[in-house]
PDB file of C-alpha atoms in Angstrom:
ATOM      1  CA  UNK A 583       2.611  -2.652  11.783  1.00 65.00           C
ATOM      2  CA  UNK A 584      -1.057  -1.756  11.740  1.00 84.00           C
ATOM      3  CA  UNK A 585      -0.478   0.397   8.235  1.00 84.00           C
ATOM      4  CA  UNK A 586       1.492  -2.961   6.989  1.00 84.00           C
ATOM      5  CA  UNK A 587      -1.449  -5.211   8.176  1.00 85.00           C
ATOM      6  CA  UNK A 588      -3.901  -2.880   6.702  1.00 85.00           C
ATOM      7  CA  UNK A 589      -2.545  -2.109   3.085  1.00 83.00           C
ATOM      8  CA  UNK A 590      -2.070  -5.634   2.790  1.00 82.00           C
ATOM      9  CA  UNK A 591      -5.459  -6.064   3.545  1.00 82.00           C
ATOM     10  CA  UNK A 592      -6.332  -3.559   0.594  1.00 82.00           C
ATOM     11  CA  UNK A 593      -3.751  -5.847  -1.349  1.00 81.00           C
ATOM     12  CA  UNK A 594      -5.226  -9.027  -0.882  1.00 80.00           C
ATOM     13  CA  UNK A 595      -9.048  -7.498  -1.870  1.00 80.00           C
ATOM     14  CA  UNK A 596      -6.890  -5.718  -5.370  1.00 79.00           C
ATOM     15  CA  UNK A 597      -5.703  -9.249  -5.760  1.00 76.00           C
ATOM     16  CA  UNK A 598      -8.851 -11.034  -5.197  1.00 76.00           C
ATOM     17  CA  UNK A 599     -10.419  -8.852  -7.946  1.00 75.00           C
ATOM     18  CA  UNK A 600      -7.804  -9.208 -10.551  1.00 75.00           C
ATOM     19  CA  UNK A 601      -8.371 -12.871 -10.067  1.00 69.00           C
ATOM     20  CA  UNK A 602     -12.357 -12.684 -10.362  1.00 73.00           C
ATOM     21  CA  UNK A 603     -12.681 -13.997  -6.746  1.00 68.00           C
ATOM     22  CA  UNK A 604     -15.463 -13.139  -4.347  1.00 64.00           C
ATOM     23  CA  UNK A 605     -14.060 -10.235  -1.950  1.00 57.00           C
ATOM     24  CA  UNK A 606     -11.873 -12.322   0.479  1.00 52.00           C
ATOM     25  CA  UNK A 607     -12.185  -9.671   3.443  1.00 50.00           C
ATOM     26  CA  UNK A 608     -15.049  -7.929   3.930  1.00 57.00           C
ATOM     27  CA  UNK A 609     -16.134  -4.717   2.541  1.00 74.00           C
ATOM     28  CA  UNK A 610     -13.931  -2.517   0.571  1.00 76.00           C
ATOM     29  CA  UNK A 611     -15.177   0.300   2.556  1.00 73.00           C
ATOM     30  CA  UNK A 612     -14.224  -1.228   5.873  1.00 79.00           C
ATOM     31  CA  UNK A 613     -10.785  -2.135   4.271  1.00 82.00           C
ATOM     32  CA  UNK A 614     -10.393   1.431   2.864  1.00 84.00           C
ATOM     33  CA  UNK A 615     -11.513   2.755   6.595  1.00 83.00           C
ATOM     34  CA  UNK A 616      -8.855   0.602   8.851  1.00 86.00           C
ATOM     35  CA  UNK A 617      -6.178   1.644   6.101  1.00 89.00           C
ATOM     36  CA  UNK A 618      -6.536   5.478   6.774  1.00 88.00           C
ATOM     37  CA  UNK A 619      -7.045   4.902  10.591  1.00 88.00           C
ATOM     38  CA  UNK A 620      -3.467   3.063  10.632  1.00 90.00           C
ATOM     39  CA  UNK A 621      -2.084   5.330   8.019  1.00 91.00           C
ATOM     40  CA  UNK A 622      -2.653   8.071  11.427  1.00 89.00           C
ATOM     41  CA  UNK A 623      -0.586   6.556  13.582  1.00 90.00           C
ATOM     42  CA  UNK A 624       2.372   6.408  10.990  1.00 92.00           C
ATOM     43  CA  UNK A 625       1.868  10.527  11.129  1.00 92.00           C
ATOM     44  CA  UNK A 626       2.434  10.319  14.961  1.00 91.00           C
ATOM     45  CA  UNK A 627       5.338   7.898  15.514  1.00 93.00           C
ATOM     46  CA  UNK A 628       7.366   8.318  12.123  1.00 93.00           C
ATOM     47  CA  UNK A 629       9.022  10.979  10.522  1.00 95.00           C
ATOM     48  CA  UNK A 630       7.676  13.575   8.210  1.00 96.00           C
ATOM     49  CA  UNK A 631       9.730  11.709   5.510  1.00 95.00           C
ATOM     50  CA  UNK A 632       8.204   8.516   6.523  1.00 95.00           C
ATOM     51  CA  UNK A 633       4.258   9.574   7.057  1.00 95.00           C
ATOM     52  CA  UNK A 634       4.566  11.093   3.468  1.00 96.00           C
ATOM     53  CA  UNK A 635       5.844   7.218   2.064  1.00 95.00           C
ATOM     54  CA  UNK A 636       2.684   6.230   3.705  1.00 95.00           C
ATOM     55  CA  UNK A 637       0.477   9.009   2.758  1.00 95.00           C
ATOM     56  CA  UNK A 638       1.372   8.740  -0.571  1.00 95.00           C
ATOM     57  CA  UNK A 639       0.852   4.828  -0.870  1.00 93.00           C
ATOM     58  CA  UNK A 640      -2.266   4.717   0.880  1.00 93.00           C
ATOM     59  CA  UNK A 641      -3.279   6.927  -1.851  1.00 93.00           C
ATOM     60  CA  UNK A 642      -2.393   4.798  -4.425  1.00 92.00           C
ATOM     61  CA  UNK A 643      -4.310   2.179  -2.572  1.00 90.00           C
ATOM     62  CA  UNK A 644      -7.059   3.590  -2.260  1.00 88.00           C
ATOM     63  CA  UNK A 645      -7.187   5.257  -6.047  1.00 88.00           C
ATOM     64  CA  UNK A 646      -6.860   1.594  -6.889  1.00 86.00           C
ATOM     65  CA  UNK A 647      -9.939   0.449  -5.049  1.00 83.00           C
ATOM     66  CA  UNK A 648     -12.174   3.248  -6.287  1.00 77.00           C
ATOM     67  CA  UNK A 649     -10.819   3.570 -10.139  1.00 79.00           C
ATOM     68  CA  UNK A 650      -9.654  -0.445 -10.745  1.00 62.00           C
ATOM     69  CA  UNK A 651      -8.961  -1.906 -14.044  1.00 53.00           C
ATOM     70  CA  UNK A 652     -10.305  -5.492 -15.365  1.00 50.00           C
ATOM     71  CA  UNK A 653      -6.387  -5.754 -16.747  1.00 52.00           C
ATOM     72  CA  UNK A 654      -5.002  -4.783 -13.138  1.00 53.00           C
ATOM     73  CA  UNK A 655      -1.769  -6.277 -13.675  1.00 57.00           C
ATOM     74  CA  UNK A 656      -1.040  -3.586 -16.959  1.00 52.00           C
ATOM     75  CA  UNK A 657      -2.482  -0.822 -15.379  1.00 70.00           C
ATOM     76  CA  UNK A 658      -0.686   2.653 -14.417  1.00 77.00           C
ATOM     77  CA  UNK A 659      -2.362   2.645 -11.329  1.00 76.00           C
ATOM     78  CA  UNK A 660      -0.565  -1.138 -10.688  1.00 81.00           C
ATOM     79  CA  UNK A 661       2.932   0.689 -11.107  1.00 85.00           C
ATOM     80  CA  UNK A 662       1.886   3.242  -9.001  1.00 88.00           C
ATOM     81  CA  UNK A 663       0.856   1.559  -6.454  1.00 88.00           C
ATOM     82  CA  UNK A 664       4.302  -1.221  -6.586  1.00 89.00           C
ATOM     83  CA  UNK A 665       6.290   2.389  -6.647  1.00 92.00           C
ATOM     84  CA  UNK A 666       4.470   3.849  -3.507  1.00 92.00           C
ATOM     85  CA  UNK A 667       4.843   0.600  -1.179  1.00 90.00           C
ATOM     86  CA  UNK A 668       8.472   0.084  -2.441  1.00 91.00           C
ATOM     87  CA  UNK A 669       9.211   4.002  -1.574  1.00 92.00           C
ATOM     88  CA  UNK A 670       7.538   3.753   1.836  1.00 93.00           C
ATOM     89  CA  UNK A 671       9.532   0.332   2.587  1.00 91.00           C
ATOM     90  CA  UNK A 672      12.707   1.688   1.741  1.00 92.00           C
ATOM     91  CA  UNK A 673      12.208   4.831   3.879  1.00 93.00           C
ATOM     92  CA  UNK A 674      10.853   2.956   6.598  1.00 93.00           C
ATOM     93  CA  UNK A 675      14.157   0.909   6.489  1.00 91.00           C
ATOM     94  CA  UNK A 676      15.968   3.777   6.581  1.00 92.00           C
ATOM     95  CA  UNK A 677      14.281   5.336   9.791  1.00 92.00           C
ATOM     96  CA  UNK A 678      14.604   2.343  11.336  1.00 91.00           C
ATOM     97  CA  UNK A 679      17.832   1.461  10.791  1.00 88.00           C
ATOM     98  CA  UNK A 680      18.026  -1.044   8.244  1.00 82.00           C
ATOM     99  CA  UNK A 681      18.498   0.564   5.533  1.00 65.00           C
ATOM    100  CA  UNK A 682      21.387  -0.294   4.301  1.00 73.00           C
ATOM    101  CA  UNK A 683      21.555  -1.569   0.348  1.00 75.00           C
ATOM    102  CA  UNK A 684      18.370  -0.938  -0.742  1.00 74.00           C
ATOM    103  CA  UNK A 685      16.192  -4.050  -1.457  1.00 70.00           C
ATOM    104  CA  UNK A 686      15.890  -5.329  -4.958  1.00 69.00           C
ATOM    105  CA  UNK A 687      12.759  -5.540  -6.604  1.00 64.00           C
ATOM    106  CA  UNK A 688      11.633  -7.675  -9.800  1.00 65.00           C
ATOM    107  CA  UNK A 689      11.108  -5.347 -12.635  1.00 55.00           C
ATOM    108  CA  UNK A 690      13.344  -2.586 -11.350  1.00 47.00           C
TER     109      UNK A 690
END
């Protein structure tokens, strides 16, 4: 739950910007830090299919931090970043036994 905790961290700061608010959290840095540090311990407990999800969507977090738009909500880095977290939910679901039906998303 500590990669959960920490890209919603990264979330709330993406969100905080798009809305023209002062950074709710701290520094982006320190955010961008605890993010990679839980991302680690995904790679240890999960499966290879699983640590990828994550690898790939703290990626798309963290290109979203460095390279944000003022338009966030249209930007290709915005999809990205909604198809990364969905990906690593659903496989996460999957590993853990919940799978199931897949969960349904707005927009998709």
């Amino acid at each position: 739950m500590d990669f959960l905790g920490s890209a919603q961290r990264i979330e709330l700061v993406l969100d905080s910007r798009n809305l023209g608010l002062s950074d709710a959290c701290g520094t982006d840095e320190e955010a961008l830090h605890d993010l990679w540090l839980a991302k680690k311990a995904v790679e240890l407990v999960c499966s290879h299919d699983t640590a990828q999800a994550a690898q790939e969507y703290a990626e798309a977090l963290h290109e979203r931090m460095r390279k944000g738009t003022a338009d966030a909500s249209l930007s290709p880095l915005s999809a990205t970043k909604r198809e990364r977290r969905h990906a690593f939910m659903e496989t996460a679901r999957g590993e853990l036994g919940t799978g199931g039906t897949r969960l349904r998303r707005k927009g998709s």
